[in-house]
PDB file of C-alpha atoms and ligand atoms in Angstrom:
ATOM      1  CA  UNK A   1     -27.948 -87.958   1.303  1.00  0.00           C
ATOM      2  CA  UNK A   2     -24.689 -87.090   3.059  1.00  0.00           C
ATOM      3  CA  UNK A   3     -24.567 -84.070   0.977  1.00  0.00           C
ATOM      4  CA  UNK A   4     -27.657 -82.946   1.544  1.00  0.00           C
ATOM      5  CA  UNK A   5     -27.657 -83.119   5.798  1.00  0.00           C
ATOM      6  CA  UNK A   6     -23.872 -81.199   5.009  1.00  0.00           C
ATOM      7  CA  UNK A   7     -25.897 -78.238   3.258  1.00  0.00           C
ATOM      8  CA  UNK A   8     -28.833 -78.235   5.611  1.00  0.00           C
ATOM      9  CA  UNK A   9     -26.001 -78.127   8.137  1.00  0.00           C
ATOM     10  CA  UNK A  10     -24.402 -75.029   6.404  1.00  0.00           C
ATOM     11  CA  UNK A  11     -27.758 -73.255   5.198  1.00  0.00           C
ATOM     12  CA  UNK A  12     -28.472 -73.437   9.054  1.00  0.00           C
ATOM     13  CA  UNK A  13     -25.381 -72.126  10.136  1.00  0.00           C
ATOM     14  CA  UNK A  14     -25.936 -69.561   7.050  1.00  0.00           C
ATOM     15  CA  UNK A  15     -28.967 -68.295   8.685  1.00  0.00           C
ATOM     16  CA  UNK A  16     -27.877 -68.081  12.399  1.00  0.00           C
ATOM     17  CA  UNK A  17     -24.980 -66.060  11.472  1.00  0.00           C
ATOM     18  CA  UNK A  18     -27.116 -63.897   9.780  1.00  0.00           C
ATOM     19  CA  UNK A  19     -29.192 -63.405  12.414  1.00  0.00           C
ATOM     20  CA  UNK A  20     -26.929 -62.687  15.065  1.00  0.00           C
ATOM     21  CA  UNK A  21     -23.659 -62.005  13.379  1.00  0.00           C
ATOM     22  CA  UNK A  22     -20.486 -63.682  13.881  1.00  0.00           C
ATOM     23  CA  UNK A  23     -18.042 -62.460  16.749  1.00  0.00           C
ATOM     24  CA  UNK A  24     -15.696 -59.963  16.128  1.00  0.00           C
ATOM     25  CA  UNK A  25     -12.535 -60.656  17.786  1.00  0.00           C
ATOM     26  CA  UNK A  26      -9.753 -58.763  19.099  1.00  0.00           C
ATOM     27  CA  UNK A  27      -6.631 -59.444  21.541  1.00  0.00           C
ATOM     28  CA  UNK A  28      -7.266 -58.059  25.114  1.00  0.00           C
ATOM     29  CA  UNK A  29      -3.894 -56.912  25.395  1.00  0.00           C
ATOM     30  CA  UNK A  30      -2.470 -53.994  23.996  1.00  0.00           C
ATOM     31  CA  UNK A  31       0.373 -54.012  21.312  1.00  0.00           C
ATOM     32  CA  UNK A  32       3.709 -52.298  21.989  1.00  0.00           C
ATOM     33  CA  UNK A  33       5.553 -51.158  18.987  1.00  0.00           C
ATOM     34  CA  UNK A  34       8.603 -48.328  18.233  1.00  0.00           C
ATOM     35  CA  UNK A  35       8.282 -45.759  16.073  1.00  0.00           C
ATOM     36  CA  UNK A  36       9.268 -46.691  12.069  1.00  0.00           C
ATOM     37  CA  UNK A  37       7.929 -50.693  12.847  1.00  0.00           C
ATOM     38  CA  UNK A  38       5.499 -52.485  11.008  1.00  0.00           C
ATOM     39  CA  UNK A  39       2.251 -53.669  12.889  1.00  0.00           C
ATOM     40  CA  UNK A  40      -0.424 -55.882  12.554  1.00  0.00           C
ATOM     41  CA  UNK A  41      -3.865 -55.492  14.551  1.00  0.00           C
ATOM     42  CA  UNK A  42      -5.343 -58.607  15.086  1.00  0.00           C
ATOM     43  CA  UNK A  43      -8.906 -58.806  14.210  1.00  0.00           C
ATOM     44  CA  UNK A  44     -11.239 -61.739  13.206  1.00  0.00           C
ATOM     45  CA  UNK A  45     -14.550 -63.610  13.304  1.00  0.00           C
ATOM     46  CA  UNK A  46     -15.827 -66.336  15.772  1.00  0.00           C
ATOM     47  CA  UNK A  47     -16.874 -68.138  13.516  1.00  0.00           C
ATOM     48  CA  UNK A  48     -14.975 -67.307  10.400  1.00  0.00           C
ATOM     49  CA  UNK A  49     -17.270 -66.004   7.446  1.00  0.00           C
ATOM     50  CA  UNK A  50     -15.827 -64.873   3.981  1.00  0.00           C
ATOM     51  CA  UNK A  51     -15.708 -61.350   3.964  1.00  0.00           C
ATOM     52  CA  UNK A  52     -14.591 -60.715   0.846  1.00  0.00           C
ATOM     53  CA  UNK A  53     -17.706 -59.027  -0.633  1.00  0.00           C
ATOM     54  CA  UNK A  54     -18.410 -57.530   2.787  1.00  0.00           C
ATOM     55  CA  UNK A  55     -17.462 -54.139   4.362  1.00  0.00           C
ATOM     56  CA  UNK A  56     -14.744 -54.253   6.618  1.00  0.00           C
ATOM     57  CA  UNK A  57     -13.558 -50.808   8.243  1.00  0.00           C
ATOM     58  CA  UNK A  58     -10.615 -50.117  10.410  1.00  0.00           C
ATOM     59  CA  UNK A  59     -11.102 -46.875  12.010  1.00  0.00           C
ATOM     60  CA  UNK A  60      -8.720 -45.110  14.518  1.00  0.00           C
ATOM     61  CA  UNK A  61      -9.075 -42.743  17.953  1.00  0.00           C
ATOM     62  CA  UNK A  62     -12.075 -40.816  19.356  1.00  0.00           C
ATOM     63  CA  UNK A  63     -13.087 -39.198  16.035  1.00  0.00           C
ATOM     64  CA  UNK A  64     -13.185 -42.200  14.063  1.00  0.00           C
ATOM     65  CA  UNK A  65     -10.878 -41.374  11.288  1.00  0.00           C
ATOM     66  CA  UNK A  66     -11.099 -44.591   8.858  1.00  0.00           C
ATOM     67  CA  UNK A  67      -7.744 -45.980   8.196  1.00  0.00           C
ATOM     68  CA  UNK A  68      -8.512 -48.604   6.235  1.00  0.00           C
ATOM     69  CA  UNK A  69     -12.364 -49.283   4.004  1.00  0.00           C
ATOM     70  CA  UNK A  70     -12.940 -52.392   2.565  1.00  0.00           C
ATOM     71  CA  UNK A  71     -15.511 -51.925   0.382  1.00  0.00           C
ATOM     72  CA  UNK A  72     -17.190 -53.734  -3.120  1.00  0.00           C
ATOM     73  CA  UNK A  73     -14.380 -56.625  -2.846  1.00  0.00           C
ATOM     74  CA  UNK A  74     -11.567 -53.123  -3.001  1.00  0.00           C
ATOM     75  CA  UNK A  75      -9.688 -50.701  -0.757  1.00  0.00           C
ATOM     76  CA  UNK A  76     -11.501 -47.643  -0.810  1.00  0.00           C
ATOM     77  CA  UNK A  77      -9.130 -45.623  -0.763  1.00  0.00           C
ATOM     78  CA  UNK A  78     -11.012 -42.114  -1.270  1.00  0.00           C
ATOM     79  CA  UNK A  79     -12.795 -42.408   2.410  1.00  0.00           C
ATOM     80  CA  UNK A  80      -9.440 -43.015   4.068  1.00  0.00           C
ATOM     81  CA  UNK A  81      -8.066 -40.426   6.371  1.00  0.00           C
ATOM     82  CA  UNK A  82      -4.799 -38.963   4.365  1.00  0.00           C
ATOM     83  CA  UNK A  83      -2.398 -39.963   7.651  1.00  0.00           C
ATOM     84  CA  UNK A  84      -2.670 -43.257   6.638  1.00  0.00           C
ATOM     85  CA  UNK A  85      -2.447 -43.378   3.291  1.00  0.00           C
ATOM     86  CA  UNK A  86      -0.731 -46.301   1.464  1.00  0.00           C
ATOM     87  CA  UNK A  87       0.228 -47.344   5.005  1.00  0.00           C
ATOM     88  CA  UNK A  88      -2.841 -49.823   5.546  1.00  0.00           C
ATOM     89  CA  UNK A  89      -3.697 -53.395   4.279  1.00  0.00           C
ATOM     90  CA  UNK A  90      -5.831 -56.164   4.768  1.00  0.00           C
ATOM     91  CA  UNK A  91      -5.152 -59.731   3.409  1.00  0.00           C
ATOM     92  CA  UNK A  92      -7.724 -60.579   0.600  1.00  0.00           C
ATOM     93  CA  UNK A  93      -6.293 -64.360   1.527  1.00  0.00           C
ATOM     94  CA  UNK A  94      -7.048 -63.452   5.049  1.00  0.00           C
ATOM     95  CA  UNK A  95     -10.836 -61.852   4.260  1.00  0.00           C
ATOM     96  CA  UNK A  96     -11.822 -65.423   3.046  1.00  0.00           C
ATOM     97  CA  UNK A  97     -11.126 -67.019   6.438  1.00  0.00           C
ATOM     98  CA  UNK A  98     -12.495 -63.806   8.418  1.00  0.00           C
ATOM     99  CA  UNK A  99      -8.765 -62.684   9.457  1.00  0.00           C
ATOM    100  CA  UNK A 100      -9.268 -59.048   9.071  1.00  0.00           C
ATOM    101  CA  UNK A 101      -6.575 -57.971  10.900  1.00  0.00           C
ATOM    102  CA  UNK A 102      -4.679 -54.552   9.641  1.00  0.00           C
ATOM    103  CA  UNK A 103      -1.094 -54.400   8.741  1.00  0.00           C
ATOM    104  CA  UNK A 104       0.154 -51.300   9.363  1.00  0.00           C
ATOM    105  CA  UNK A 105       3.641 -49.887   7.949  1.00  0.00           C
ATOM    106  CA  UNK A 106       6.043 -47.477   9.562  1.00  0.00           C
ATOM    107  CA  UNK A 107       3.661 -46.767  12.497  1.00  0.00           C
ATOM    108  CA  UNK A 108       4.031 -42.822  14.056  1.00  0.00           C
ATOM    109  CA  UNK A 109       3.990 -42.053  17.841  1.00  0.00           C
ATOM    110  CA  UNK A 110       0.500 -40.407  16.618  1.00  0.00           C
ATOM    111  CA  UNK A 111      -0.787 -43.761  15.617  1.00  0.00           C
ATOM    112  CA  UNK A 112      -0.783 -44.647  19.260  1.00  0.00           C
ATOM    113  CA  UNK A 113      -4.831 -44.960  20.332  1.00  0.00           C
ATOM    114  CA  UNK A 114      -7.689 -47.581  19.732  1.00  0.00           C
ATOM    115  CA  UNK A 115      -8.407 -48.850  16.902  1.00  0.00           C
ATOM    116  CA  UNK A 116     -12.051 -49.990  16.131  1.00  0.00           C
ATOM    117  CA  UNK A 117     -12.094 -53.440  13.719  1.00  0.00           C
ATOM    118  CA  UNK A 118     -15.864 -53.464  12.344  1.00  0.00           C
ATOM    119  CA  UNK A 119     -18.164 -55.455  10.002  1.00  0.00           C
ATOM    120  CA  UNK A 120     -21.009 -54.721   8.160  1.00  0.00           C
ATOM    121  CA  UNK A 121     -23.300 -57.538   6.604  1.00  0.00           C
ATOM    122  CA  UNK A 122     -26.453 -56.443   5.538  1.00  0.00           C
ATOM    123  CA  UNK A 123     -27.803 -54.343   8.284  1.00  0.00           C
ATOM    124  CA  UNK A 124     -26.058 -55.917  11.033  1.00  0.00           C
ATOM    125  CA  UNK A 125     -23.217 -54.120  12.515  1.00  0.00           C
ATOM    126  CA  UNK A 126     -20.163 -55.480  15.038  1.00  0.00           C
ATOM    127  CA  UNK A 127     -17.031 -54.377  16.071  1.00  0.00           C
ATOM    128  CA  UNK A 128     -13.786 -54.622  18.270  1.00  0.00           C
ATOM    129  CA  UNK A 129     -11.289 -52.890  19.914  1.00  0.00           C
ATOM    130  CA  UNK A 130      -7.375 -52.429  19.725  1.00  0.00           C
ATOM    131  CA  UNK A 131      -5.099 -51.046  21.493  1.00  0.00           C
ATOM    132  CA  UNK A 132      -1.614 -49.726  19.954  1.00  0.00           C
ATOM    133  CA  UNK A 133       0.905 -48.232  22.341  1.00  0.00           C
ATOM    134  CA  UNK A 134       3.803 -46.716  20.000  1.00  0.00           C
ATOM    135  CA  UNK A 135       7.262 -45.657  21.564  1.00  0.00           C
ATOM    136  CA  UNK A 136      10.370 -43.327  20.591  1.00  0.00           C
ATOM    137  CA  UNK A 137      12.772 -46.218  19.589  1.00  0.00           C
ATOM    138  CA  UNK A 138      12.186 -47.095  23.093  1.00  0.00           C
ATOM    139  CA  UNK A 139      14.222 -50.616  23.073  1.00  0.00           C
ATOM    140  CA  UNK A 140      16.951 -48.819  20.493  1.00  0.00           C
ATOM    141  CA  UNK A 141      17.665 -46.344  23.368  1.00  0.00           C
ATOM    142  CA  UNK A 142      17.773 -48.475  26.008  1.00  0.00           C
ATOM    143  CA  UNK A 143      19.675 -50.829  24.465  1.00  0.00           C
ATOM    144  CA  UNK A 144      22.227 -48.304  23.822  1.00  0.00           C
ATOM    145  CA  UNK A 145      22.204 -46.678  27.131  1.00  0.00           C
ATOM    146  CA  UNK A 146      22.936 -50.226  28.519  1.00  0.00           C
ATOM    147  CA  UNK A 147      26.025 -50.622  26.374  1.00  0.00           C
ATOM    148  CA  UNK A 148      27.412 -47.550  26.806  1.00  0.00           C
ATOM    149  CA  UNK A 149      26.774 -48.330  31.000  1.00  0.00           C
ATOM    150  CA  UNK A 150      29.148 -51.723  30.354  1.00  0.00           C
ATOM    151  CA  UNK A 151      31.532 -49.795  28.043  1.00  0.00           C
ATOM    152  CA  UNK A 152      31.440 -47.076  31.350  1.00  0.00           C
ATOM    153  CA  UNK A 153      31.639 -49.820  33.931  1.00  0.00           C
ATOM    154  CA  UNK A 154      34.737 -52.107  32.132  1.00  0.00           C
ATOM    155  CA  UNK A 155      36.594 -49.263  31.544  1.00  0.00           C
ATOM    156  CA  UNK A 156      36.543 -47.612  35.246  1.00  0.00           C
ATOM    157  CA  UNK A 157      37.077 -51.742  36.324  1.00  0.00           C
ATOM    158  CA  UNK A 158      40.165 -51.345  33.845  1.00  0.00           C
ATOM    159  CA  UNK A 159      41.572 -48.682  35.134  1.00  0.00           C
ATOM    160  CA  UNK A 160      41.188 -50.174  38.923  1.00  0.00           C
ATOM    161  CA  UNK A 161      42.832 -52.695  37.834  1.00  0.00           C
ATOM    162  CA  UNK A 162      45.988 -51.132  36.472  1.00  0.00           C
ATOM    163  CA  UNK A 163      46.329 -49.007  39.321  1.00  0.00           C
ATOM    164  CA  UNK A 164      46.416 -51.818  41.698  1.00  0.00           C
ATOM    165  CA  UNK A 165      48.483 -54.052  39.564  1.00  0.00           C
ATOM    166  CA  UNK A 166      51.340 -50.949  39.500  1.00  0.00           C
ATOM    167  CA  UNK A 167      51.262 -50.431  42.840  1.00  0.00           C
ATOM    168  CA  UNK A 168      51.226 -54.321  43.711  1.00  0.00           C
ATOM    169  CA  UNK A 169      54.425 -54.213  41.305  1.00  0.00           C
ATOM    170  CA  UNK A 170      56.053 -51.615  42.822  1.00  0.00           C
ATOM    171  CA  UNK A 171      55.723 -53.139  46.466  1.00  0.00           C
ATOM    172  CA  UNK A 172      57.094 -56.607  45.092  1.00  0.00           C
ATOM    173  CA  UNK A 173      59.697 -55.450  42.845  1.00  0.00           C
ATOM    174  CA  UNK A 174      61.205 -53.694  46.450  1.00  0.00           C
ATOM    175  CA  UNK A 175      61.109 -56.668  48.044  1.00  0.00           C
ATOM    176  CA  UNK A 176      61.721 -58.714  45.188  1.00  0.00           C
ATOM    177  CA  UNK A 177      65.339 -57.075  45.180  1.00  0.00           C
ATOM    178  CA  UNK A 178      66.036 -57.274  49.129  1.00  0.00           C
ATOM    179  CA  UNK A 179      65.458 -61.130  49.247  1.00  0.00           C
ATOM    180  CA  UNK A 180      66.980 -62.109  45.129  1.00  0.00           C
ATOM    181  CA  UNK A 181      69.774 -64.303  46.163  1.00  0.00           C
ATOM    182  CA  UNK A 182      69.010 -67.664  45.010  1.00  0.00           C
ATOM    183  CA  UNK A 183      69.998 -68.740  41.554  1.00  0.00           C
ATOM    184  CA  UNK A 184      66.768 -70.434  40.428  1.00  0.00           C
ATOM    185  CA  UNK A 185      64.492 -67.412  40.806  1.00  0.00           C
ATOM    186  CA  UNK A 186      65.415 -64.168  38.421  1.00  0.00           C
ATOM    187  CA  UNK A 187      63.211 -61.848  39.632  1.00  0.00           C
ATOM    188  CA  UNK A 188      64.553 -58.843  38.478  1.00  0.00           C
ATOM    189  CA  UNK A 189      64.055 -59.486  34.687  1.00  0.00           C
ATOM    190  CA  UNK A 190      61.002 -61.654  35.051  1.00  0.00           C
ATOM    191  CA  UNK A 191      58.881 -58.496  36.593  1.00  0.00           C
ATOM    192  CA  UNK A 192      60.467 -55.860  34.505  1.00  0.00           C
ATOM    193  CA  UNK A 193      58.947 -58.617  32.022  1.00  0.00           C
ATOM    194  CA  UNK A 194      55.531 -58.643  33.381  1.00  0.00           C
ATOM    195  CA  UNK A 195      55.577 -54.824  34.259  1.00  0.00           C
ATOM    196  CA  UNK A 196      56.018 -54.547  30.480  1.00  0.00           C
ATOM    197  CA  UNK A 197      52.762 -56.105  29.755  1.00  0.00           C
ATOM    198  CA  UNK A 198      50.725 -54.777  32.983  1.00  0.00           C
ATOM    199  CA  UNK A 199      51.306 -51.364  31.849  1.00  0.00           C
ATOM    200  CA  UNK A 200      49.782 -52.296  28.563  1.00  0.00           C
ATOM    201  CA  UNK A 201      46.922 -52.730  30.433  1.00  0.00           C
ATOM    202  CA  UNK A 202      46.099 -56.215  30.568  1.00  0.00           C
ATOM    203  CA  UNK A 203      45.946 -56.904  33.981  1.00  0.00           C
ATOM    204  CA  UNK A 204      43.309 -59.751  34.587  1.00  0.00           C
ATOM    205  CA  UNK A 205      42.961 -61.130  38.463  1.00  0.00           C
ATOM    206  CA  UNK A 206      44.332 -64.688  37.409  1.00  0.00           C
ATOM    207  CA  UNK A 207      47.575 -62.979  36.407  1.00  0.00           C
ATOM    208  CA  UNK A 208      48.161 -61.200  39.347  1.00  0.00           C
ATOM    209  CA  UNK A 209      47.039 -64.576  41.061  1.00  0.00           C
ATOM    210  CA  UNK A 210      49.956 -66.469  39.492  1.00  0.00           C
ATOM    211  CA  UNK A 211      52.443 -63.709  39.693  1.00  0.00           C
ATOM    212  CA  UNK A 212      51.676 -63.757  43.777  1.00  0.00           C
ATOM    213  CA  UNK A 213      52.288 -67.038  44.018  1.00  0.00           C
ATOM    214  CA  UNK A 214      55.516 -67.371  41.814  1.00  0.00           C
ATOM    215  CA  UNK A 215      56.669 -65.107  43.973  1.00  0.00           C
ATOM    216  CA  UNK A 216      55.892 -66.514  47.300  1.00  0.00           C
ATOM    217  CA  UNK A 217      57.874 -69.840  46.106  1.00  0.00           C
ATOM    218  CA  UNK A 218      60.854 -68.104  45.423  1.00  0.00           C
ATOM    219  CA  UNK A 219      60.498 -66.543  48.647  1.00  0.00           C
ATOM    220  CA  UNK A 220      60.241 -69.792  50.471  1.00  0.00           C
ATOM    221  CA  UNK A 221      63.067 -71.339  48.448  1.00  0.00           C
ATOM    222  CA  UNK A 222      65.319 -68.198  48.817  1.00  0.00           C
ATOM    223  CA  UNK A 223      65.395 -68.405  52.486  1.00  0.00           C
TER     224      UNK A 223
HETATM  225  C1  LIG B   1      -7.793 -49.402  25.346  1.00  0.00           C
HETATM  226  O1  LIG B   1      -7.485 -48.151  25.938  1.00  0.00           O
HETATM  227  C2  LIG B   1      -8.620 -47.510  26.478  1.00  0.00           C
HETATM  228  C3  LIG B   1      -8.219 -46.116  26.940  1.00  0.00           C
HETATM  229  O2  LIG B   1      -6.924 -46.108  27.437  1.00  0.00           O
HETATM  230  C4  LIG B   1      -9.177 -48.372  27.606  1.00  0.00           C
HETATM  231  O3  LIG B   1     -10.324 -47.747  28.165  1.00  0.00           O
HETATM  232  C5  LIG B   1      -9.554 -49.733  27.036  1.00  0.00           C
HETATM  233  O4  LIG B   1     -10.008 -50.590  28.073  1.00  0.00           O
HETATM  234  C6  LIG B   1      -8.396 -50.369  26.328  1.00  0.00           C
HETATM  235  N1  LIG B   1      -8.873 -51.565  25.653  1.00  0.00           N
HETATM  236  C7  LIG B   1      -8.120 -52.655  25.456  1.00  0.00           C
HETATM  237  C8  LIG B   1      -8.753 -53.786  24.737  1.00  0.00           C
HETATM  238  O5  LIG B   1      -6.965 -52.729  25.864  1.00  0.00           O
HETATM  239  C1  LIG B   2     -16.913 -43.319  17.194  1.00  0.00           C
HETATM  240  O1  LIG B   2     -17.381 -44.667  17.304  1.00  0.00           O
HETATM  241  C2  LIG B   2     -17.866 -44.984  18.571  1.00  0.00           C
HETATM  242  C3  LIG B   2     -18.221 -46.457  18.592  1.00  0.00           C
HETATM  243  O2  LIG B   2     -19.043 -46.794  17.519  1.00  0.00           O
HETATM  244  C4  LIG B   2     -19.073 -44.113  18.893  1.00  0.00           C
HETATM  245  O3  LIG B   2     -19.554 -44.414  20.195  1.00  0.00           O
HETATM  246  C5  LIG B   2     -18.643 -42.648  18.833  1.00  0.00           C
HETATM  247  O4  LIG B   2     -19.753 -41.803  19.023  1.00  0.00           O
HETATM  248  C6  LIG B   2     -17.993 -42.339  17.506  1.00  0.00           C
HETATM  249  N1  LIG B   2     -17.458 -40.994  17.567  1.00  0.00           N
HETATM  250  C7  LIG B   2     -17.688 -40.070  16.644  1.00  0.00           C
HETATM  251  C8  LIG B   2     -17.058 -38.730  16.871  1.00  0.00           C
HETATM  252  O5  LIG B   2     -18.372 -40.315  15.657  1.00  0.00           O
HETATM  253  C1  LIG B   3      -7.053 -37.410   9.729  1.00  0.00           C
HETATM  254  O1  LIG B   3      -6.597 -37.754  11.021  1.00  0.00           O
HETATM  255  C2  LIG B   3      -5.893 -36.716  11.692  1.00  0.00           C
HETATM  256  C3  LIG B   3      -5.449 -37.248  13.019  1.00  0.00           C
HETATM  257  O2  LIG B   3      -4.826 -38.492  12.853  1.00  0.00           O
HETATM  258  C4  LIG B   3      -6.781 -35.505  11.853  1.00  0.00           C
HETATM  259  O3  LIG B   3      -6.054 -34.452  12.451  1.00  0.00           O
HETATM  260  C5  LIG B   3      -7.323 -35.063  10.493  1.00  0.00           C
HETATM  261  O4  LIG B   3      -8.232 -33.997  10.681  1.00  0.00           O
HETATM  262  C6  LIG B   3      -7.999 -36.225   9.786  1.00  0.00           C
HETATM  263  N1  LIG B   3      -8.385 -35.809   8.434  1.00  0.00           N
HETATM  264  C7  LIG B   3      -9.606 -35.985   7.948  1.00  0.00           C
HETATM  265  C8  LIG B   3      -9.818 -35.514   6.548  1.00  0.00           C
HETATM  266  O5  LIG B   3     -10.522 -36.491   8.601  1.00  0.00           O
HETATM  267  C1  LIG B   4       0.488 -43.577  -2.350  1.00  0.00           C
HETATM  268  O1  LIG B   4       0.992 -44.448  -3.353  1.00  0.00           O
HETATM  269  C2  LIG B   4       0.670 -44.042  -4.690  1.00  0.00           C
HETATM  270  C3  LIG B   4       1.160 -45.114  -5.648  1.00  0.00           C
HETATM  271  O2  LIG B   4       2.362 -45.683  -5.228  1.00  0.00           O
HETATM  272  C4  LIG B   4       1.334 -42.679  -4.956  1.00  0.00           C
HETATM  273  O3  LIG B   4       0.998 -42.246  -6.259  1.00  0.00           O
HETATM  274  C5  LIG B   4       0.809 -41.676  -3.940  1.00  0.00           C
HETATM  275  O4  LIG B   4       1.466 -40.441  -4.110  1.00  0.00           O
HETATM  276  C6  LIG B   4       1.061 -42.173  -2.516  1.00  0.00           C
HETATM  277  N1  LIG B   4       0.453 -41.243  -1.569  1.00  0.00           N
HETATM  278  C7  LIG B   4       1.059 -40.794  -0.491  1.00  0.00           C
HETATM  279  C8  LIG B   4       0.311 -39.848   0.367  1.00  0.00           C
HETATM  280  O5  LIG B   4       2.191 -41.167  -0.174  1.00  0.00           O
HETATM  281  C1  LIG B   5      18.344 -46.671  16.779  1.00  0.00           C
HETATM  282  O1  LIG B   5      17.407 -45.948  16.034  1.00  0.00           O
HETATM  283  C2  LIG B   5      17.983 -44.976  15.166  1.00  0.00           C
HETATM  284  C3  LIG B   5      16.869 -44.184  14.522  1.00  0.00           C
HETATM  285  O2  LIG B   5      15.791 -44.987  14.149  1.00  0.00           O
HETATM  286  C4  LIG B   5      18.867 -45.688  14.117  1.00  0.00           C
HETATM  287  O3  LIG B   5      19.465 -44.745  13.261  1.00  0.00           O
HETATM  288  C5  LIG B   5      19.935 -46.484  14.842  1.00  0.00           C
HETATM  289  O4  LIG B   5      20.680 -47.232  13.884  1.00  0.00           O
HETATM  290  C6  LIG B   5      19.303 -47.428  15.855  1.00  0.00           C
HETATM  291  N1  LIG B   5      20.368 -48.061  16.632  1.00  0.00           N
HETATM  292  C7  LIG B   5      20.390 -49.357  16.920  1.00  0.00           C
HETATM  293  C8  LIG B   5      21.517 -49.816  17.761  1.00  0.00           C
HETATM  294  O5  LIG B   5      19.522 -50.133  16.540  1.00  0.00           O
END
């Protein structure tokens, strides 16, 4: 008895979708991709219906050129516009749960455009649309253009650096050699020491923080 209400159940649900069609569904928004990327267009049915002996067609831009045919349980792959050749699939796994969405390989910046996901069961007819946006290696470039802005920045904060550092040197070693009297504070070889390794390049602002106030000790314990 159970058995029976679950088929009268599905022979019911059988015969509305047949009547009306299920939904085909796509994303609102559009999808963003770089040229060379691979791509899937989401497509499916509300609610899902095995489509596997259907026809499914993926078409693309104002003309219509099909990119993908699903046709007699196969890719048709004679009615398929040549641009897209053996760049187009649909999941046969996917067809069974009404996922038709379109995997698309290596997408071009003239793949860019709508896309129009449609069914055909018996005479009815429903689609949805897609929208694919494809870029020039748009993140690549930018992504670039930012490092080579850091590399730019570091290496002008480098050199600002060094140049202040030398002159900071220069200053302290002159007055590093008016006031070097006491015993406990060798000045003279400890900042030919550090000029060493400034010149090199490595100043950092906690090293010139530390140098400072070495210095300012010995100065208060000179006098
Ligand atoms: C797709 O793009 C067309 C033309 O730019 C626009 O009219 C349409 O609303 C868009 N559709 C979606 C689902 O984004
Ligand atoms: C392409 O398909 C749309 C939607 O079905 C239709 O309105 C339009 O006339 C078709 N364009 C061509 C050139 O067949
Ligand atoms: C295939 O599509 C391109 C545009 O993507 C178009 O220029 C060409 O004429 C189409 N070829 C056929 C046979 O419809
Ligand atoms: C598509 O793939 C088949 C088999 O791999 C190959 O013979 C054919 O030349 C390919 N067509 C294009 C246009 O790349
Ligand atoms: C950027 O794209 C170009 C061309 O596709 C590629 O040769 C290069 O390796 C990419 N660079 C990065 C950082 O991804």
């Amino acid at each position: 008895m159970k058995g029976n209400g679950a088929l009268v159940v599905y022979l019911m649900a059988q015969a509305v979708i047949a009547s009306t069609g299920p939904d085909v569904v796509c994303p609102s928004q559009p999808l963003l991709a770089s040229v060379s990327e691979n791509v899937i267009l989401q497509c499916h049915l509300v609610p899902p219906v095995d489509m596997r002996d259907m026809t499914v067609e993926w078409s693309h831009g104002h003309f219509n050129y099909t990119v993908l045919l699903y046709q007699d349980g196969k890719d048709n792959f004679k009615e398929e516009n040549k641009t897209f050749t053996n760049r187009t699939s649909v999941s046969y796994q996917g067809l069974n749960k009404g996922d038709l969405s379109l995997r698309l390989f290596s997408v071009q910046l003239s793949d860019s455009g709508t896309y129009r996901c449609s069914i055909h069961i018996e005479k009815l007819q429903s689609s949805c649309y897609v929208n694919l946006s494809v870029a020039e290696n748009k993140n690549n470039r930018s992504e670039h253009q930012q490092n080579t802005d850091w590399e730019n920045n570091r290496k002008t904060e480098i050199i600002i650096y060094c140049v202040v550092g030398i002159v900071i040197i220069l200053i302290l070693i002159a007055v590093a050699c008016r006031t070097e009297k006491g015993p406990e504070c060798e000045f003279r070889s400890f900042l030919i020491y550090k000029l060493r390794s400034y010149t090199m390049c490595k100043i950092h602002s906690h090293h010139m923080f530390s140098l400072l106030s070495y210095l300012s000790i010995c100065q208060v314990s000179t006098k």
